[in-house]
Coordinates of C-alpha atoms in Angstrom, one line a residue:
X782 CA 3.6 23.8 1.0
X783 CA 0.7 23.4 -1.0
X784 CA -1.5 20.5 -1.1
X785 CA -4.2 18.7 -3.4
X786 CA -6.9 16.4 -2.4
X787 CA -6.1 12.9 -2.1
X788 CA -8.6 10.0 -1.6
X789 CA -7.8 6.1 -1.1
X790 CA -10.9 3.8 -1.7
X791 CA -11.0 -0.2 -0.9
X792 CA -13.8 -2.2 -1.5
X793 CA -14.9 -2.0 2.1
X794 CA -14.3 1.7 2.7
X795 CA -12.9 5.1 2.0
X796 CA -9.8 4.9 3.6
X797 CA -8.3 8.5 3.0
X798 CA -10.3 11.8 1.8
X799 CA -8.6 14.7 2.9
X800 CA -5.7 17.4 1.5
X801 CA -1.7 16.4 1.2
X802 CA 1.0 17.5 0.7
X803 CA 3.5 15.1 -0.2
X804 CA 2.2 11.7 -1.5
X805 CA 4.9 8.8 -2.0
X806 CA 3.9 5.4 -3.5
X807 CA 5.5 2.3 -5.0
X808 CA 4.3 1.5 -9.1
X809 CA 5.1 -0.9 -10.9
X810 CA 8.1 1.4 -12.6
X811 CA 9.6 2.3 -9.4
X812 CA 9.2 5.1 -6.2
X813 CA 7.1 8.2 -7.4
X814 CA 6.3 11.2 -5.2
X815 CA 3.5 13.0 -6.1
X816 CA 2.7 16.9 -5.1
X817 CA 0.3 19.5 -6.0
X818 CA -0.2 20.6 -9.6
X819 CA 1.6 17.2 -10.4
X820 CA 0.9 16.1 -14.3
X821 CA -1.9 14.0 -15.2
X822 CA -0.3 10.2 -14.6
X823 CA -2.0 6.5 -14.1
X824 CA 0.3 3.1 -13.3
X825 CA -0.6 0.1 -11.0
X826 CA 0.5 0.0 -7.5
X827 CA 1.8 -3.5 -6.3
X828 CA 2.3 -4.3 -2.5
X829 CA 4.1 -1.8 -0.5
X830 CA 4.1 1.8 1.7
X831 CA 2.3 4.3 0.9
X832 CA 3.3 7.8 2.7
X833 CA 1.3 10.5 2.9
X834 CA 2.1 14.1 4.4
X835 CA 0.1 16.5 5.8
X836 CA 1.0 19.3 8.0
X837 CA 4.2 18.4 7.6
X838 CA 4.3 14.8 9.0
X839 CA 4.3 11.5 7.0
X840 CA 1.7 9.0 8.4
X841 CA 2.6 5.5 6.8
X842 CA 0.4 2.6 5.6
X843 CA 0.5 -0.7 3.9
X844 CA -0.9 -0.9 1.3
X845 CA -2.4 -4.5 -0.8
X846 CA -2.5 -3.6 -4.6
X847 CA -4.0 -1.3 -6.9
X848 CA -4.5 1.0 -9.2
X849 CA -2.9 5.5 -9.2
X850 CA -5.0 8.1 -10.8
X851 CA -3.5 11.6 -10.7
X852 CA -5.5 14.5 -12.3
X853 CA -6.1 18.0 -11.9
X854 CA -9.1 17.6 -10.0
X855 CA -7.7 15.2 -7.0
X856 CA -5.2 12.1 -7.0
X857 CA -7.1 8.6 -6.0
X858 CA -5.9 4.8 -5.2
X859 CA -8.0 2.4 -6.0
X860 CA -6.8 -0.5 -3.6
X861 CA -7.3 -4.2 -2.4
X862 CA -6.7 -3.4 1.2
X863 CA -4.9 -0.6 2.9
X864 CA -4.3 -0.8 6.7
X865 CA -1.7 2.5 8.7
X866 CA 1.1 0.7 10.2
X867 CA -0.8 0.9 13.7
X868 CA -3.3 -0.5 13.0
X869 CA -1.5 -3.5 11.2
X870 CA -2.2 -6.8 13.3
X871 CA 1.4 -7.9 13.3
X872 CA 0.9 -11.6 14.8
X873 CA -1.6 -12.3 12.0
X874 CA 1.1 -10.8 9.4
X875 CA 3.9 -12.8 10.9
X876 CA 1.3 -15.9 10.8
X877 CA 0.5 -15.3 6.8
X878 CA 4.3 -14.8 6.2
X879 CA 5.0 -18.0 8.0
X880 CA 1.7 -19.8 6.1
X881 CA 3.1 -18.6 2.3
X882 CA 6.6 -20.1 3.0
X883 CA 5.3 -23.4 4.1
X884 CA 3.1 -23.4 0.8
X885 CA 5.8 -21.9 -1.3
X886 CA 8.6 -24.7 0.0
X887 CA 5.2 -27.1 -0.7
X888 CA 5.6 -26.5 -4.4
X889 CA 2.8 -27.7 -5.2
X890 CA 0.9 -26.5 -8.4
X891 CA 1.9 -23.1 -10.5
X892 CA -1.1 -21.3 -9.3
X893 CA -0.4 -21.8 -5.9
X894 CA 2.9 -20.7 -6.1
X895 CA 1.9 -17.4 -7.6
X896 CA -1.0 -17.3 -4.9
X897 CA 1.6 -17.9 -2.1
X898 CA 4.2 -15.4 -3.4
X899 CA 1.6 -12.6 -3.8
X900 CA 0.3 -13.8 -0.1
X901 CA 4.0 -13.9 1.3
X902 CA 4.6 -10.1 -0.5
X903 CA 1.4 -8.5 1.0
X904 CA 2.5 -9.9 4.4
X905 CA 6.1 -8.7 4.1
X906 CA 4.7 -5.5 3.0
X907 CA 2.8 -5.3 6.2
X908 CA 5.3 -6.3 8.9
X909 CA 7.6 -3.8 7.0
X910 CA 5.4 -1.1 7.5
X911 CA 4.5 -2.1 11.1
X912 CA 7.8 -2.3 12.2
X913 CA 9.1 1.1 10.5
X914 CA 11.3 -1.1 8.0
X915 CA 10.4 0.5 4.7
X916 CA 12.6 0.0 1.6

């Protein structure tokens, strides 16, 4: 299968930058799959898995937001935070899930909601991913 180069930056590091093959994300307008000679495309990225393959196997992450460029040249996310599911610190998730719905039942101000249900997404996202669980 032919591949392209694919590169994943967060504000703290370059998380991916390396070939794929097979490159499946969440937008904003649904699941898209991307592959090599795939046509120029950008759309935003909420929470959710991001699957990449290369040599044949999918290695899964979680990723926290942002932003798909796919050109000619090489396909880039630009994200808040991306972690692979083995990495993911599942206590901590399970503790920020648990934290949102305490604020979220809370209700206290409009902004916080929105704050909370973003927080309880990312975390859901997360344990998803970590546990294998990906919709």
């Amino acid at each position: 299968m032919a591949s392209f180069r694919l590169q994943i930056i967060t504000p703290d590091r370059i998380f991916y930058d390396d070939e794929a093959e097979r490159l499946i994300v969440r937008t904003t307008d649904g699941e898209m799959g991307v592959l090599a000679r795939h046509e120029n495309f950008v759309g935003a990225l909420p929470s959710g898995p991001v699957r990449i393959m290369k040599d044949g196997k999918y290695r899964v992450a979680a990723l926290s937001s942002g932003v798909l460029k796919v050109s000619a040249e090489k396909t880039t996310i630009i994200a808040e935070a991306v972690e692979w599911a083995d990495e993911i610190d599942i206590e901590w998730a399970n503790r920020s899930a648990e934290e949102a719905r305490e604020k979220i039942a809370k209700k206290e101000s409009e902004k916080e909601m929105l704050y909370a249900e973003l927080k309880l997404k990312r975390a859901l996202n997360r344990i998803n991913v970590h546990s294998g669980n990906i919709r």
